[in-house]
Tab-separated table of C-alpha atoms and ligand atoms in Angstrom:
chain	number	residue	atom	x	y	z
A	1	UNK	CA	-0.326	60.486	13.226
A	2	UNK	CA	2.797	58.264	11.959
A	3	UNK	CA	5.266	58.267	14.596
A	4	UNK	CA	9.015	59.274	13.288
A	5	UNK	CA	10.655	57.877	16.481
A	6	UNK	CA	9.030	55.332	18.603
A	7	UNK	CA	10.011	54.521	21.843
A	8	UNK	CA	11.595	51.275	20.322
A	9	UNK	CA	12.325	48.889	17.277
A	10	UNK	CA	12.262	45.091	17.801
A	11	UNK	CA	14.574	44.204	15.616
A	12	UNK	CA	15.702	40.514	15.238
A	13	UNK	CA	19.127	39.328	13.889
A	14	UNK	CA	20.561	36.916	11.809
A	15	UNK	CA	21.110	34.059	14.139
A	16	UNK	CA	17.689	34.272	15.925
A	17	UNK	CA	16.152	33.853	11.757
A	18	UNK	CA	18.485	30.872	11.009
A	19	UNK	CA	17.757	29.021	14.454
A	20	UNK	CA	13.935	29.108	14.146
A	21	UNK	CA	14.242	28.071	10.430
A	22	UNK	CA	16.244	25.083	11.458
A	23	UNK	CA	13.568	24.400	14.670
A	24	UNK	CA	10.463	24.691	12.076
A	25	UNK	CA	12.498	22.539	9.508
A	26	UNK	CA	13.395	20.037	12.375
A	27	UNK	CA	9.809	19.994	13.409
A	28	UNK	CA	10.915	20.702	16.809
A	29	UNK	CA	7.893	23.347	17.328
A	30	UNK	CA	6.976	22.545	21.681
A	31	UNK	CA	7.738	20.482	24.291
A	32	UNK	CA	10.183	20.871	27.049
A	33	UNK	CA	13.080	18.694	25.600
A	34	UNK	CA	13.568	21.006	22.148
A	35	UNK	CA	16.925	21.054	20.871
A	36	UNK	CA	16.498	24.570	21.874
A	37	UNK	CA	15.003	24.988	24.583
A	38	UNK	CA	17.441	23.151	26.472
A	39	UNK	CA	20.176	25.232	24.547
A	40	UNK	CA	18.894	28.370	25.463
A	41	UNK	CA	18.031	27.438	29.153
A	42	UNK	CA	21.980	26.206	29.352
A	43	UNK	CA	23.029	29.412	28.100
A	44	UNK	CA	21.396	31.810	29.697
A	45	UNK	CA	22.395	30.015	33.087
A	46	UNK	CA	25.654	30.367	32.139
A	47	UNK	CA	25.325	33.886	31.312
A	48	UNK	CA	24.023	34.859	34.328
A	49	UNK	CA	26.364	32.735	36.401
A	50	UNK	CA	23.879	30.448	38.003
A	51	UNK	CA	23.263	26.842	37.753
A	52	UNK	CA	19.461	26.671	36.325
A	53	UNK	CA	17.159	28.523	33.700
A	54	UNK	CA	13.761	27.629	33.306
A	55	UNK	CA	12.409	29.371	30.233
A	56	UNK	CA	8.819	30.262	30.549
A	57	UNK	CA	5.964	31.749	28.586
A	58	UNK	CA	6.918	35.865	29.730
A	59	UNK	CA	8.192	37.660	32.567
A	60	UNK	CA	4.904	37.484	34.357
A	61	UNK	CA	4.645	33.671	34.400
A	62	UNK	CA	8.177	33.407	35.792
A	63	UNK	CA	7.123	36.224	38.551
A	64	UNK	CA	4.305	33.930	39.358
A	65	UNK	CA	6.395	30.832	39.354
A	66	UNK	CA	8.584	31.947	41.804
A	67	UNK	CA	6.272	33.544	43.850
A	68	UNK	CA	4.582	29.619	43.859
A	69	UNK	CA	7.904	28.148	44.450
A	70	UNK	CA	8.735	30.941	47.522
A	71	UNK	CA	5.581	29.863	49.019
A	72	UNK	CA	4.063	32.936	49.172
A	73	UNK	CA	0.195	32.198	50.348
A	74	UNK	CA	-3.302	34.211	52.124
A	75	UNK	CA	-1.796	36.971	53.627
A	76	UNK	CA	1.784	36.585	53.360
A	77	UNK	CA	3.500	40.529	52.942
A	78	UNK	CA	6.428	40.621	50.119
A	79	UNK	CA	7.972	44.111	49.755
A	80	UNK	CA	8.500	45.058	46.185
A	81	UNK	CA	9.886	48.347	45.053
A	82	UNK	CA	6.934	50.841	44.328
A	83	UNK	CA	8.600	51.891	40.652
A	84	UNK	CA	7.650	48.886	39.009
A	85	UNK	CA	5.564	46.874	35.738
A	86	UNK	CA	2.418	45.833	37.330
A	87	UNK	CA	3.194	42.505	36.805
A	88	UNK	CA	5.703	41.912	39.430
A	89	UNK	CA	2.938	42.870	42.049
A	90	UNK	CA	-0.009	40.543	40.142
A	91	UNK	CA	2.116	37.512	40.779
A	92	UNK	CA	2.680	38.317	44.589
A	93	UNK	CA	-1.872	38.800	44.689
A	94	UNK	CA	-2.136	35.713	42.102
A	95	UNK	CA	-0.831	33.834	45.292
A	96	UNK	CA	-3.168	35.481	47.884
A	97	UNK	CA	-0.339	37.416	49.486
A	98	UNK	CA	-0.114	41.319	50.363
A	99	UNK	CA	1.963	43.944	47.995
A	100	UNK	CA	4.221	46.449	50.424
A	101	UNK	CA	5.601	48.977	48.371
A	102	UNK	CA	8.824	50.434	49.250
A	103	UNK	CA	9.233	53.770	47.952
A	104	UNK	CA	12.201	54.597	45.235
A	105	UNK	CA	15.972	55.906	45.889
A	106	UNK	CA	15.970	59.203	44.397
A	107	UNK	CA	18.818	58.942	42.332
A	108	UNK	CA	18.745	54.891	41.012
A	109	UNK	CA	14.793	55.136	41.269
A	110	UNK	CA	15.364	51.298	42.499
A	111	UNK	CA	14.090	50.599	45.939
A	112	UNK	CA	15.653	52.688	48.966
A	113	UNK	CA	17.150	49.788	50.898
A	114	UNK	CA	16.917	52.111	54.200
A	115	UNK	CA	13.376	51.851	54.077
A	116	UNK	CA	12.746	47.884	54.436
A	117	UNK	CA	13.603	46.954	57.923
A	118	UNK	CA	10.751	49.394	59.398
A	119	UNK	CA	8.084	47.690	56.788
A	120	UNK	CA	9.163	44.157	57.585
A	121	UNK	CA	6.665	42.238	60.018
A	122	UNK	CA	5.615	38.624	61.359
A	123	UNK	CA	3.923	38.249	57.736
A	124	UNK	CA	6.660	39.117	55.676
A	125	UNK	CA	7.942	36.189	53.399
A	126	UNK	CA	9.757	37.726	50.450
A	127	UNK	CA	11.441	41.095	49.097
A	128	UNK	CA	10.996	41.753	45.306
A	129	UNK	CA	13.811	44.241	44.638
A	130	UNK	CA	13.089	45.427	40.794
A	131	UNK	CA	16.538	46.640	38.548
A	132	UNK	CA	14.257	49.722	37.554
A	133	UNK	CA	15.457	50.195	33.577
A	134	UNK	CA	18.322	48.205	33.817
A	135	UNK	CA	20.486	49.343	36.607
A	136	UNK	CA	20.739	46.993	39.567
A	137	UNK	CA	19.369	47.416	43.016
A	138	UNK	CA	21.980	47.374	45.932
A	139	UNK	CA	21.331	43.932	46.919
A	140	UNK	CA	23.732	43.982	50.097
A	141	UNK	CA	21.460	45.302	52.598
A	142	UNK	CA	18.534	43.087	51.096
A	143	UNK	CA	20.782	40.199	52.193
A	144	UNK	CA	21.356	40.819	55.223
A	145	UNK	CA	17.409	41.464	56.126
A	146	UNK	CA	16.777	38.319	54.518
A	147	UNK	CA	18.965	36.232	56.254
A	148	UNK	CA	17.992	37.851	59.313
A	149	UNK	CA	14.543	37.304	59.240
A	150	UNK	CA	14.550	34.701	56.655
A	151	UNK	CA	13.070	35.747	53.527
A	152	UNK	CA	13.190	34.904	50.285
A	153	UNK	CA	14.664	37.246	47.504
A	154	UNK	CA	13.077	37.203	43.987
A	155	UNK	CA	14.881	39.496	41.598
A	156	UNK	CA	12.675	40.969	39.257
A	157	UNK	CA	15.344	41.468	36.526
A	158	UNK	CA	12.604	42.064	33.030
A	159	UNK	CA	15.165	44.868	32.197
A	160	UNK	CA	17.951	44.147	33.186
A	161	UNK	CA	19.595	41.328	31.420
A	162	UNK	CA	23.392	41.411	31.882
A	163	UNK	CA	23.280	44.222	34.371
A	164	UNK	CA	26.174	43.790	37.020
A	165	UNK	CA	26.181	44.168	40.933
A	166	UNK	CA	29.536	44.078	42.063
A	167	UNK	CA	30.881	42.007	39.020
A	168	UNK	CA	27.957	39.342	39.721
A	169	UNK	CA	24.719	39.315	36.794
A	170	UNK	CA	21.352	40.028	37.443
A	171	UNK	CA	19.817	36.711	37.891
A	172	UNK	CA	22.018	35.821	40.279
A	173	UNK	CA	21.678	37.933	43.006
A	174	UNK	CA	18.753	36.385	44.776
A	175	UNK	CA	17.454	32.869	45.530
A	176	UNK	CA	15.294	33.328	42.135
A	177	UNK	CA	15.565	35.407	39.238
A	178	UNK	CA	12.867	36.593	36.519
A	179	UNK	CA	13.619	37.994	33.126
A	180	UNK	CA	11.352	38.804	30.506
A	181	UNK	CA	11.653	37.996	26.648
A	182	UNK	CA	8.856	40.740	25.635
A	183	UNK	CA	9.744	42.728	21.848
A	184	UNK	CA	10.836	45.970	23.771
A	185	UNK	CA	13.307	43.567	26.470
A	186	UNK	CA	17.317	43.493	26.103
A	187	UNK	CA	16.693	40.225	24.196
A	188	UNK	CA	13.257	39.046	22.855
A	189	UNK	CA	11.502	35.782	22.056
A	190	UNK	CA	7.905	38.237	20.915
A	191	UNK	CA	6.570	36.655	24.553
A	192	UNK	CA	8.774	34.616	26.711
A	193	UNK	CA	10.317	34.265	30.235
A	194	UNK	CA	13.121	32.547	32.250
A	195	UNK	CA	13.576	32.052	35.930
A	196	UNK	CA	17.036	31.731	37.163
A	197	UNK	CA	18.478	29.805	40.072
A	198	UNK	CA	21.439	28.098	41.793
A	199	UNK	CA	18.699	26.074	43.665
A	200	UNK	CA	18.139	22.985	42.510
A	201	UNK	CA	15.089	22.313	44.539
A	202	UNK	CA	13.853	25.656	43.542
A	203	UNK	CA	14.660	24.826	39.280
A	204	UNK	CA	13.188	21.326	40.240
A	205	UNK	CA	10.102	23.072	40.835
A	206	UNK	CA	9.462	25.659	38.572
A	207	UNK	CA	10.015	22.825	36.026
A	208	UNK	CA	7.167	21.009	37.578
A	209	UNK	CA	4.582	23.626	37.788
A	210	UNK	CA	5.469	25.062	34.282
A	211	UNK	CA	4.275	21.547	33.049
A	212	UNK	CA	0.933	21.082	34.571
A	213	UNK	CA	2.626	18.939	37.190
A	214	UNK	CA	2.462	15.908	35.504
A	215	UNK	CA	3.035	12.921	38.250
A	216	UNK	CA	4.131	9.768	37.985
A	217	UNK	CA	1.537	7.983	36.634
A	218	UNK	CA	1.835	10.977	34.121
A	219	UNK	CA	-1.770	11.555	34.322
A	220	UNK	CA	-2.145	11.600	37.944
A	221	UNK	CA	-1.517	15.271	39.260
A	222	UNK	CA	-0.829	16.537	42.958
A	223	UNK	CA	-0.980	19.394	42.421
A	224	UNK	CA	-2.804	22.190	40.461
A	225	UNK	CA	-0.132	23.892	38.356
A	226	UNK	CA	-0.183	25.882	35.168
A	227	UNK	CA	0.532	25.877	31.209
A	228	UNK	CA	3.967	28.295	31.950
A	229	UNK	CA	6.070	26.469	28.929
A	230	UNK	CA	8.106	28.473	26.280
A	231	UNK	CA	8.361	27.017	22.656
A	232	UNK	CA	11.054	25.495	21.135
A	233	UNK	CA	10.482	27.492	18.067
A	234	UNK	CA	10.527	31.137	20.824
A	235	UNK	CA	13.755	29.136	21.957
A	236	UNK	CA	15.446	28.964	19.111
A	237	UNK	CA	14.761	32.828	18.452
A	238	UNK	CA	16.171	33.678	21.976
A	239	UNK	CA	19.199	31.649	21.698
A	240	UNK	CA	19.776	33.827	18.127
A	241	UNK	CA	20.183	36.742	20.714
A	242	UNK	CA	21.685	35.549	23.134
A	243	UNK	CA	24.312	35.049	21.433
A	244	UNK	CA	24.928	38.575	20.430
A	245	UNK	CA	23.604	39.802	24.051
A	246	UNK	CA	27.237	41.709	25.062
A	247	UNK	CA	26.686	43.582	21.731
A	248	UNK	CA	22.912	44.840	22.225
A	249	UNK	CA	24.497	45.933	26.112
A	250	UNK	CA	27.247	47.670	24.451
A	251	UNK	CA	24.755	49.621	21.882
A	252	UNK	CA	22.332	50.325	24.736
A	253	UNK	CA	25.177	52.106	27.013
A	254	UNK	CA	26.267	53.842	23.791
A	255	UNK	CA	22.852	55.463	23.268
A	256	UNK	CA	22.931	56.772	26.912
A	257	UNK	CA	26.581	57.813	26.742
A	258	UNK	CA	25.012	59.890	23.959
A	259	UNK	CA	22.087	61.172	25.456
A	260	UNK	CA	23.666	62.358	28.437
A	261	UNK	CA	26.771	63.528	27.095
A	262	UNK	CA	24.193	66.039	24.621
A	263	UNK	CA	21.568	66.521	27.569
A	264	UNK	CA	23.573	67.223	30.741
A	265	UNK	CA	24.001	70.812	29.798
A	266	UNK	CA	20.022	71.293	29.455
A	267	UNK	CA	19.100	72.741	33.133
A	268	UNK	CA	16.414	71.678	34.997
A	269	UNK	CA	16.529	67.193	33.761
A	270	UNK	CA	17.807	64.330	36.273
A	271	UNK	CA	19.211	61.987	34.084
A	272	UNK	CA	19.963	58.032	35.065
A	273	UNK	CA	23.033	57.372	36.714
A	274	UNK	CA	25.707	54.559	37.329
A	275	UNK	CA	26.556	53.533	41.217
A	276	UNK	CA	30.189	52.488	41.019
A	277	UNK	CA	29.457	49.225	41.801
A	278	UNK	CA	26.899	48.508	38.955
A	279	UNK	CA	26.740	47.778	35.594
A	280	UNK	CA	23.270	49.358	33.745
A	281	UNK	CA	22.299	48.376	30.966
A	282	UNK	CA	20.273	51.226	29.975
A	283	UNK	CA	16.832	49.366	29.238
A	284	UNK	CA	15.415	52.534	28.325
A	285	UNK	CA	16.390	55.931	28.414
A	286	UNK	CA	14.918	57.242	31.475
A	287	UNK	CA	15.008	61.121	32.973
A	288	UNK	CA	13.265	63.204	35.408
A	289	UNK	CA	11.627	66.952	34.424
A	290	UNK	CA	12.573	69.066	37.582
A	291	UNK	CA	10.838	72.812	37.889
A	292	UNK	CA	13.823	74.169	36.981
A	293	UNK	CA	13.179	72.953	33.648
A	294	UNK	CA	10.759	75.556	33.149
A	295	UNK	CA	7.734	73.188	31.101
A	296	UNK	CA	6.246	70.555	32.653
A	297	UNK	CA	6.767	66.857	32.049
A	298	UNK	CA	3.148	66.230	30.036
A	299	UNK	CA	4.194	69.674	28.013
A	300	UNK	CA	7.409	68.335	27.165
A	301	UNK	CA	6.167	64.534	25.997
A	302	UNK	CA	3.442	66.787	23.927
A	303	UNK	CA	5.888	68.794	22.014
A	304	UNK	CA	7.819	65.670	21.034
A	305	UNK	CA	4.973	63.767	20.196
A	306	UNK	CA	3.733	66.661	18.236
A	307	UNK	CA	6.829	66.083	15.684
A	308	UNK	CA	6.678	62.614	16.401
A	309	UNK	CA	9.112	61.575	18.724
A	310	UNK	CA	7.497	59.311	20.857
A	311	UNK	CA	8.283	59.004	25.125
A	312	UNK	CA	6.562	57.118	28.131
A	313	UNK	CA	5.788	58.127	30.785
A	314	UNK	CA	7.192	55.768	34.095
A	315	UNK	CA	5.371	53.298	36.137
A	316	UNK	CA	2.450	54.450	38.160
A	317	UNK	CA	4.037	53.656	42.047
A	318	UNK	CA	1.934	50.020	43.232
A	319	UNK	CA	0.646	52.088	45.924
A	320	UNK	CA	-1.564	53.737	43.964
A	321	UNK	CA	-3.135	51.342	41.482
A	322	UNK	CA	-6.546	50.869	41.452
A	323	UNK	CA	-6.281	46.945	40.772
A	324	UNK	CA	-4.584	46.143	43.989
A	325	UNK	CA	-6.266	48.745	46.279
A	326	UNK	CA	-9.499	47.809	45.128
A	327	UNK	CA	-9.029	43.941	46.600
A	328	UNK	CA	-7.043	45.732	49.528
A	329	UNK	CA	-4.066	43.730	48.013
A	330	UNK	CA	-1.741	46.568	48.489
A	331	UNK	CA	-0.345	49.057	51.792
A	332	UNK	CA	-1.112	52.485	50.710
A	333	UNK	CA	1.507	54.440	52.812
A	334	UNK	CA	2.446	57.020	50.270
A	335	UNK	CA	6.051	56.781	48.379
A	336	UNK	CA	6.858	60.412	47.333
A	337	UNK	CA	9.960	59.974	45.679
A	338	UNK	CA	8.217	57.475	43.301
A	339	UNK	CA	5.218	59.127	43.261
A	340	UNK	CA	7.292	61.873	42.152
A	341	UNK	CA	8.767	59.994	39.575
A	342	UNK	CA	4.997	59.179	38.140
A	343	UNK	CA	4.151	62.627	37.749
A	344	UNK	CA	7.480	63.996	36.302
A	345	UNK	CA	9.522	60.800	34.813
A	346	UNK	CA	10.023	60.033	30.992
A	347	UNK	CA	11.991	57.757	28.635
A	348	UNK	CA	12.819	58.397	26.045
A	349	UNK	CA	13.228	56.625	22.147
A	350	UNK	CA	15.205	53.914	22.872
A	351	UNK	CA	16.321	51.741	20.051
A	352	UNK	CA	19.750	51.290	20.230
A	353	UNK	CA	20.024	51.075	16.660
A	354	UNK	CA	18.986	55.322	16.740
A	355	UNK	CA	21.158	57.212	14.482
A	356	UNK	CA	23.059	60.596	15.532
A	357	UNK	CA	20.687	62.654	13.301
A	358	UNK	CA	17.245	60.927	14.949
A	359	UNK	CA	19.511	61.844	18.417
A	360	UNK	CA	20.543	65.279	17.528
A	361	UNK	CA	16.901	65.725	16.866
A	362	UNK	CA	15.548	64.874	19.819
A	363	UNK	CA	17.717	66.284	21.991
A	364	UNK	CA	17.457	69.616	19.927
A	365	UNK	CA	13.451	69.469	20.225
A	366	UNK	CA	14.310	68.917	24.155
A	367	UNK	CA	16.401	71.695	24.547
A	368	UNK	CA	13.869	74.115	22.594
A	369	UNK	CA	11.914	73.846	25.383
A	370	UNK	CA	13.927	75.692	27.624
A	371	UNK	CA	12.211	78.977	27.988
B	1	PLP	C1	8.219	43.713	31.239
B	1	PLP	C2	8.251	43.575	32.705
B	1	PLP	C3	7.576	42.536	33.362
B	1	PLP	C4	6.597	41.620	32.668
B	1	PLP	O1	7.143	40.854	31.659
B	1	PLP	P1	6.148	40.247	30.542
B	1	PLP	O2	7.059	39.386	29.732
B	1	PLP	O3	5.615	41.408	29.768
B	1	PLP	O4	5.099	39.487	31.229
B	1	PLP	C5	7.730	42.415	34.728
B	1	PLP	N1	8.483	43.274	35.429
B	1	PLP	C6	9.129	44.299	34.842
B	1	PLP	C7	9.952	45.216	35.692
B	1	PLP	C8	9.007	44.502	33.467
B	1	PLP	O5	9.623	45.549	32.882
């Protein structure tokens, strides 16, 4: 069937169409000294309030960058939150190290911060805290584990592009930050990346192993690196965006100012929330089916999708994939509150661009359900 309502609508403006013209016409196509490229890695610094942006080929490569860069290695334990995109564990096993899941707060759905000092052993090199659909992780606590015991923090911030902790970006709340350009992301590129530091060494780096780690002779290589670079012409699409960013945000926390302020009277759904100290952004419209709702969570995505409203369902917790238990790349202990969130979390269509009607629909179709 046609979908009416898809979960989302890339949707590319102005800016982003007159910047790649002007890259194609300038033959400026690759490379890692396009007009740009270098524009868009200044700029998104800057937005994020660090020193250095390394734009990369998605959110994945930049994962794996830093996970490189951290020195993660055979047998090295990162924790990661268990609600996450599979990629942010692939990078930790692309290096050889171990994946310990650390189960979801119930109300954020980011990682429980309470949980990571009794997972943390003599292994342990890195914590992977995830802003789970755009609202930041309390990073306070992280920091004072990893200073303690001297780990590195990688924020895995895919969805979460201008979200704020405490009046400070995401991107800029760890040693290393990854974002992800992807069509459904806060600002897309179709595939792209960018790793954010304040460490030079670190930017130093990831600029190196992007590029194949050309030497000096160029053609002489210590090391064996990878093919990580974003195009100029992706670039000049991003930097279109970017520009606009605070607007796309402002749309986004619209839509779920709308959705909430038609759902919260429909018993029996747990819908996203705001900590004080955070800004979310709202990557997608995210809720939880309780029993009180009366249908259950698959029933409810099929009676939507049967009028063709679309919803996802959220990540399946790393402790259960098959891909890392399988190479015993993962610790199984369980992680109810995400596993919870598997079996009874949705999102919902979330374009920002949705109109009132395709809302009032939805929401209408939702609270028909209610027995
Ligand atoms: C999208 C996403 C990624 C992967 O980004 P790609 O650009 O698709 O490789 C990683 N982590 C999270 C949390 C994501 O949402």
């Amino acid at each position: 069937m046609t979908l009416s309502i898809p979960v989302f609508r890339p949707r590319l403006n102005e800016l982003s169409r007159k910047f790649a013209t002007d890259a194609l016409w300038a033959g400026e196509i690759s490379g890692t000294s396009g007009h740009y490229l270098l524009e868009f890695e200044r700029e998104f610094a800057a937005y994020c309030g660090v020193k250095e942006a390394v734009a990369v080929s998605s959110g994945s490569t930049a994962l794996h960058l830093a996970c490189v860069i951290a020195g993660i290695t055979h047998g090295d334990e990162v924790l990661v939150s268990a609600l996450t995109n599979i990629a942010t564990a692939n990078a930790v096993v692309q290096c050889g190290g171990v994946v310990v899941p650390i189960d979801s707060d119930p109300d954020t759905w980011n990682m429980n911060t309470d949980l990571l000092k009794a997972k943390i052993t003599s292994r342990t090199k890195a914590i992977i805290p995830v802003h789970i659909y755009g609202h930041p992780v309390d990073m306070a606590p992280i920091h004072r584990l990893a200073r303690k015991y001297n780990l590195i923090v990688i924020e895995d911030a895919a969805e979460a592009h201008g979200a704020e902790y405490l009046g400070a970006r995401a991107g800029s709340l760890g040693d290393m930050g990854c974002f992800s350009f992807y069509a459904n992301k806060i600002i897309t590129t179709g595939e792209g990346g960018m790793l954010t530091t304040s460490n030079s060494d670190f930017a130093d780096r990831a600029r190196y192993f992007r590029n194949l780690a050309f030497g000096s002779p160029r053609f002489l290589h210590r090391d064996v690196a990878f093919n990580y670079r974003l195009t100029n012409l992706q670039a000049a699409i991003g930097l279109g965006q970017l520009r606009e960013i605070e607007d796309v945000i402002q749309l986004k926390r619209d839509l779920a100012y709308r959705y909430i302020y038609r759902l919260q009277s429909v018993p029996g759904l747990a819908l996203p929330v705001e900590r004080e100290w955070a800004r979310n952004v709202y990557w997608m419209f995210s809720m939880v089916v309780l029993p009180t709702f009366g249908i259950s969570r698959d029933e409810l995505m099929r009676r939507l999708l049967a009028v063709g409203i679309e919803t996802r369902t959220m990540f399946c917790p790393l402790n259960l994939q098959p891909a890392l238990m399988n190479r015993g790349a993962v610790n199984k202990d369980t992680c109810p509150i995400a596993e919870n969130l598997w079996d009874n979390g949705l999102y919902l269509p979330s374009d920002p661009y949705l109109s009132d009607r395709e809302l009032d629909w939805i929401c209408n179709v939702i609270a028909g359900c209610v027995p």
